[in-house]
Short mmCIF file of C-alpha atoms in Angstrom, two decimals:
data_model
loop_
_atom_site.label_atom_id
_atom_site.label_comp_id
_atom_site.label_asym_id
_atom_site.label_seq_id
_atom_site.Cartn_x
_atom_site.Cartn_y
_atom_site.Cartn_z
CA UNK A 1 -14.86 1.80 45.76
CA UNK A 2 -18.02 2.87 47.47
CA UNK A 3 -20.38 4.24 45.15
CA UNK A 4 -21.34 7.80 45.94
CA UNK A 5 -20.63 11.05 44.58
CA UNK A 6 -19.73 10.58 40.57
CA UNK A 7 -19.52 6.95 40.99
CA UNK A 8 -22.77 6.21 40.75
CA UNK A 9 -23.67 7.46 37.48
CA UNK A 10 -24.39 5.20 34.82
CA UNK A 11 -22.17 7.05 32.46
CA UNK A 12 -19.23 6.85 34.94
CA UNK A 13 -19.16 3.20 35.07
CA UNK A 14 -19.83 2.46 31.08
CA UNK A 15 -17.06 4.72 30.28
CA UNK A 16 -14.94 3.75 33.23
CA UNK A 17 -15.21 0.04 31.64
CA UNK A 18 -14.08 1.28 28.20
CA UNK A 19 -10.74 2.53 29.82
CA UNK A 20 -10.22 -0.82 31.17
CA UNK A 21 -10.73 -2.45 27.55
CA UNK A 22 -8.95 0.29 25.69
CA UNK A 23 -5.58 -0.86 28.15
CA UNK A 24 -7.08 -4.36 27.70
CA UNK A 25 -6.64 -4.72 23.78
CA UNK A 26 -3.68 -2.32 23.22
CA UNK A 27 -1.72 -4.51 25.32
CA UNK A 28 -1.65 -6.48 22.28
CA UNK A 29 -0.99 -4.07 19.51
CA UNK A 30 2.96 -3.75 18.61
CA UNK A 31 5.58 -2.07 20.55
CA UNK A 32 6.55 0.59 17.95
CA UNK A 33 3.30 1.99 18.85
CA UNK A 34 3.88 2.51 22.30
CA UNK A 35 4.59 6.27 22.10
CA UNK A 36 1.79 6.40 19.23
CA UNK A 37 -1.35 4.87 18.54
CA UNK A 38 -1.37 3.20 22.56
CA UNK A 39 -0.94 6.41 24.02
CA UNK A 40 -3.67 8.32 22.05
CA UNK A 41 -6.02 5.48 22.73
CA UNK A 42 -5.15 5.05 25.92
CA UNK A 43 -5.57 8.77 26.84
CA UNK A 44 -8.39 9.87 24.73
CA UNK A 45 -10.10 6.92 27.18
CA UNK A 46 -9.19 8.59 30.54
CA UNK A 47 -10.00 11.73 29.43
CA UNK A 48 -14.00 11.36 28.59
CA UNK A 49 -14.16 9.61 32.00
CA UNK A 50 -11.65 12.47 34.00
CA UNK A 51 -13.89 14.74 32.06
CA UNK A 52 -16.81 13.10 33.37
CA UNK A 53 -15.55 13.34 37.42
CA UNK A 54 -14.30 16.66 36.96
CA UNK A 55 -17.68 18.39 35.49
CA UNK A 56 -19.59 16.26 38.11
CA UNK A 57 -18.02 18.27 40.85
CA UNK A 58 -18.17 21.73 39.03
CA UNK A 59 -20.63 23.98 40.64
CA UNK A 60 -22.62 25.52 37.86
CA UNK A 61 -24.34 23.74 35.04
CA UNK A 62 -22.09 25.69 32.47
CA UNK A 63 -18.84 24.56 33.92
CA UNK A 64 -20.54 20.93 33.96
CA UNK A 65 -21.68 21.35 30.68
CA UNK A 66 -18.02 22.39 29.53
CA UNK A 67 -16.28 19.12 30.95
CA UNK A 68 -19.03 16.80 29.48
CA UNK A 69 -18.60 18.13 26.09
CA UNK A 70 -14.75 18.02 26.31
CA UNK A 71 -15.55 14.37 27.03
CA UNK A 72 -17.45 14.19 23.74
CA UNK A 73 -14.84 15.52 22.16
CA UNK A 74 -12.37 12.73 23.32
CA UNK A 75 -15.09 10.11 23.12
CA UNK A 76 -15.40 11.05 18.91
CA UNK A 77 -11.35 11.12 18.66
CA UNK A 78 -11.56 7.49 20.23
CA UNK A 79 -13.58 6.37 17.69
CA UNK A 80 -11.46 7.34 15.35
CA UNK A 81 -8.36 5.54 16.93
CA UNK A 82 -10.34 2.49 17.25
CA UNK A 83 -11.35 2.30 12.91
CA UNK A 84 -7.86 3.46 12.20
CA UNK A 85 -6.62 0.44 14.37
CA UNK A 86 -9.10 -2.08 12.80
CA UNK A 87 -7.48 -0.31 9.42
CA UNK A 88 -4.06 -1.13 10.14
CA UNK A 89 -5.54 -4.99 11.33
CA UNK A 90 -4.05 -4.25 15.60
CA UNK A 91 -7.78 -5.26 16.41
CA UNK A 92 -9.91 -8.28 15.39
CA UNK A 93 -13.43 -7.86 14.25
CA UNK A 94 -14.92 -9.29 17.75
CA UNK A 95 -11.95 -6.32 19.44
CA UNK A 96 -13.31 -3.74 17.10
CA UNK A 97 -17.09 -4.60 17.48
CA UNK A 98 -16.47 -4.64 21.31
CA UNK A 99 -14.89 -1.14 21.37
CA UNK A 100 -17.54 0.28 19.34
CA UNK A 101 -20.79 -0.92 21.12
CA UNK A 102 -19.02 0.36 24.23
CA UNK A 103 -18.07 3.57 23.06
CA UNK A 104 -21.58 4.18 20.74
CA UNK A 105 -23.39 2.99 24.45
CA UNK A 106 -21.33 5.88 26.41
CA UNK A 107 -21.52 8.32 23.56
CA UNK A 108 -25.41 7.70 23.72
CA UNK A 109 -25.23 8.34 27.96
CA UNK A 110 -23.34 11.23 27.77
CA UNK A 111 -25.69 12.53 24.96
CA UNK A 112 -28.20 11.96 27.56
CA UNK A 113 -26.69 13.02 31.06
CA UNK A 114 -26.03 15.98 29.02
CA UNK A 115 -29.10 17.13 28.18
CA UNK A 116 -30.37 16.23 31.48
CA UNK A 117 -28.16 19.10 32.35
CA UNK A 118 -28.97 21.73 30.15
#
C-alpha cells in the first residue's frame, strides 16, 4: 500500500492495527460465538477505521466531522466488547491490556484529528 491519501494519517494506521488484533485474538474465542460476540468485535473494528476513510474523503468539514464521530461511536461499543470478553475469561489479561492501550491510543487520535477539524 502506498501511503497517500487517508493512509497516511496516524489515526488510520493505529486503528487499522486494532482491526488486525481484534481478528487476531477472536480467532481464539469459542465457536458458539461466531455469529455473536466475534462478529460485533470484529465489525465494531472495521467500522471506526471505514469511518475514518470515508469522512477523510467527504468534502466539507461537517460531513467529516459526521464519519469521525460515528467512528467514536464504534470505537466506545468496542470497548465494551473487549471488558465483556475479559468478563466471560475469552481474553487473557496481557489480550485484554493489549486491546485496551490500542483502542484508549486511537480513541485519544481521533479525539485529536477531530478537533483538528472543527
Amino acid at each position: 500500500m502506498e501511503n497517500t491519501g487517508y493512509r497516511k494519517l496516524i489515526v488510520y494506521l493505529r486503528a487499522h492495527k486494532l482491526v488486525l488484533l481484534v481478528y487476531k485474538i477472536t480467532k481464539a474465542f469459542p465457536r458458539d460465538e461466531l455469529f455473536g460476540l466475534i462478529s460485533q468485535m470484529r465489525r465494531c473494528a472495521v467500522s471506526v477505521v471505514a469511518n475514518i476513510v470515508e469522512g477523510y474523503g467527504r468534502k466539507t468539514s461537517a460531513n467529516k466531522l459526521q464519519f469521525y464521530y460515528i467512528a467514536q461511536g464504534s470505537l466506545t461499543e468496542l470497548e465494551y466488547y473487549v471488558d465483556l470478553s475479559f468478563d466471560l475469561d475469552y481474553l487473557n489479561q496481557e489480550d485484554y491490556k493489549d486491546l485496551q492501550a490500542l483502542r484508549d491510543e486511537v480513541g485519544r487520535l481521533l479525539h485529536g484529528f477531530i478537533r483538528s477539524i472543527k
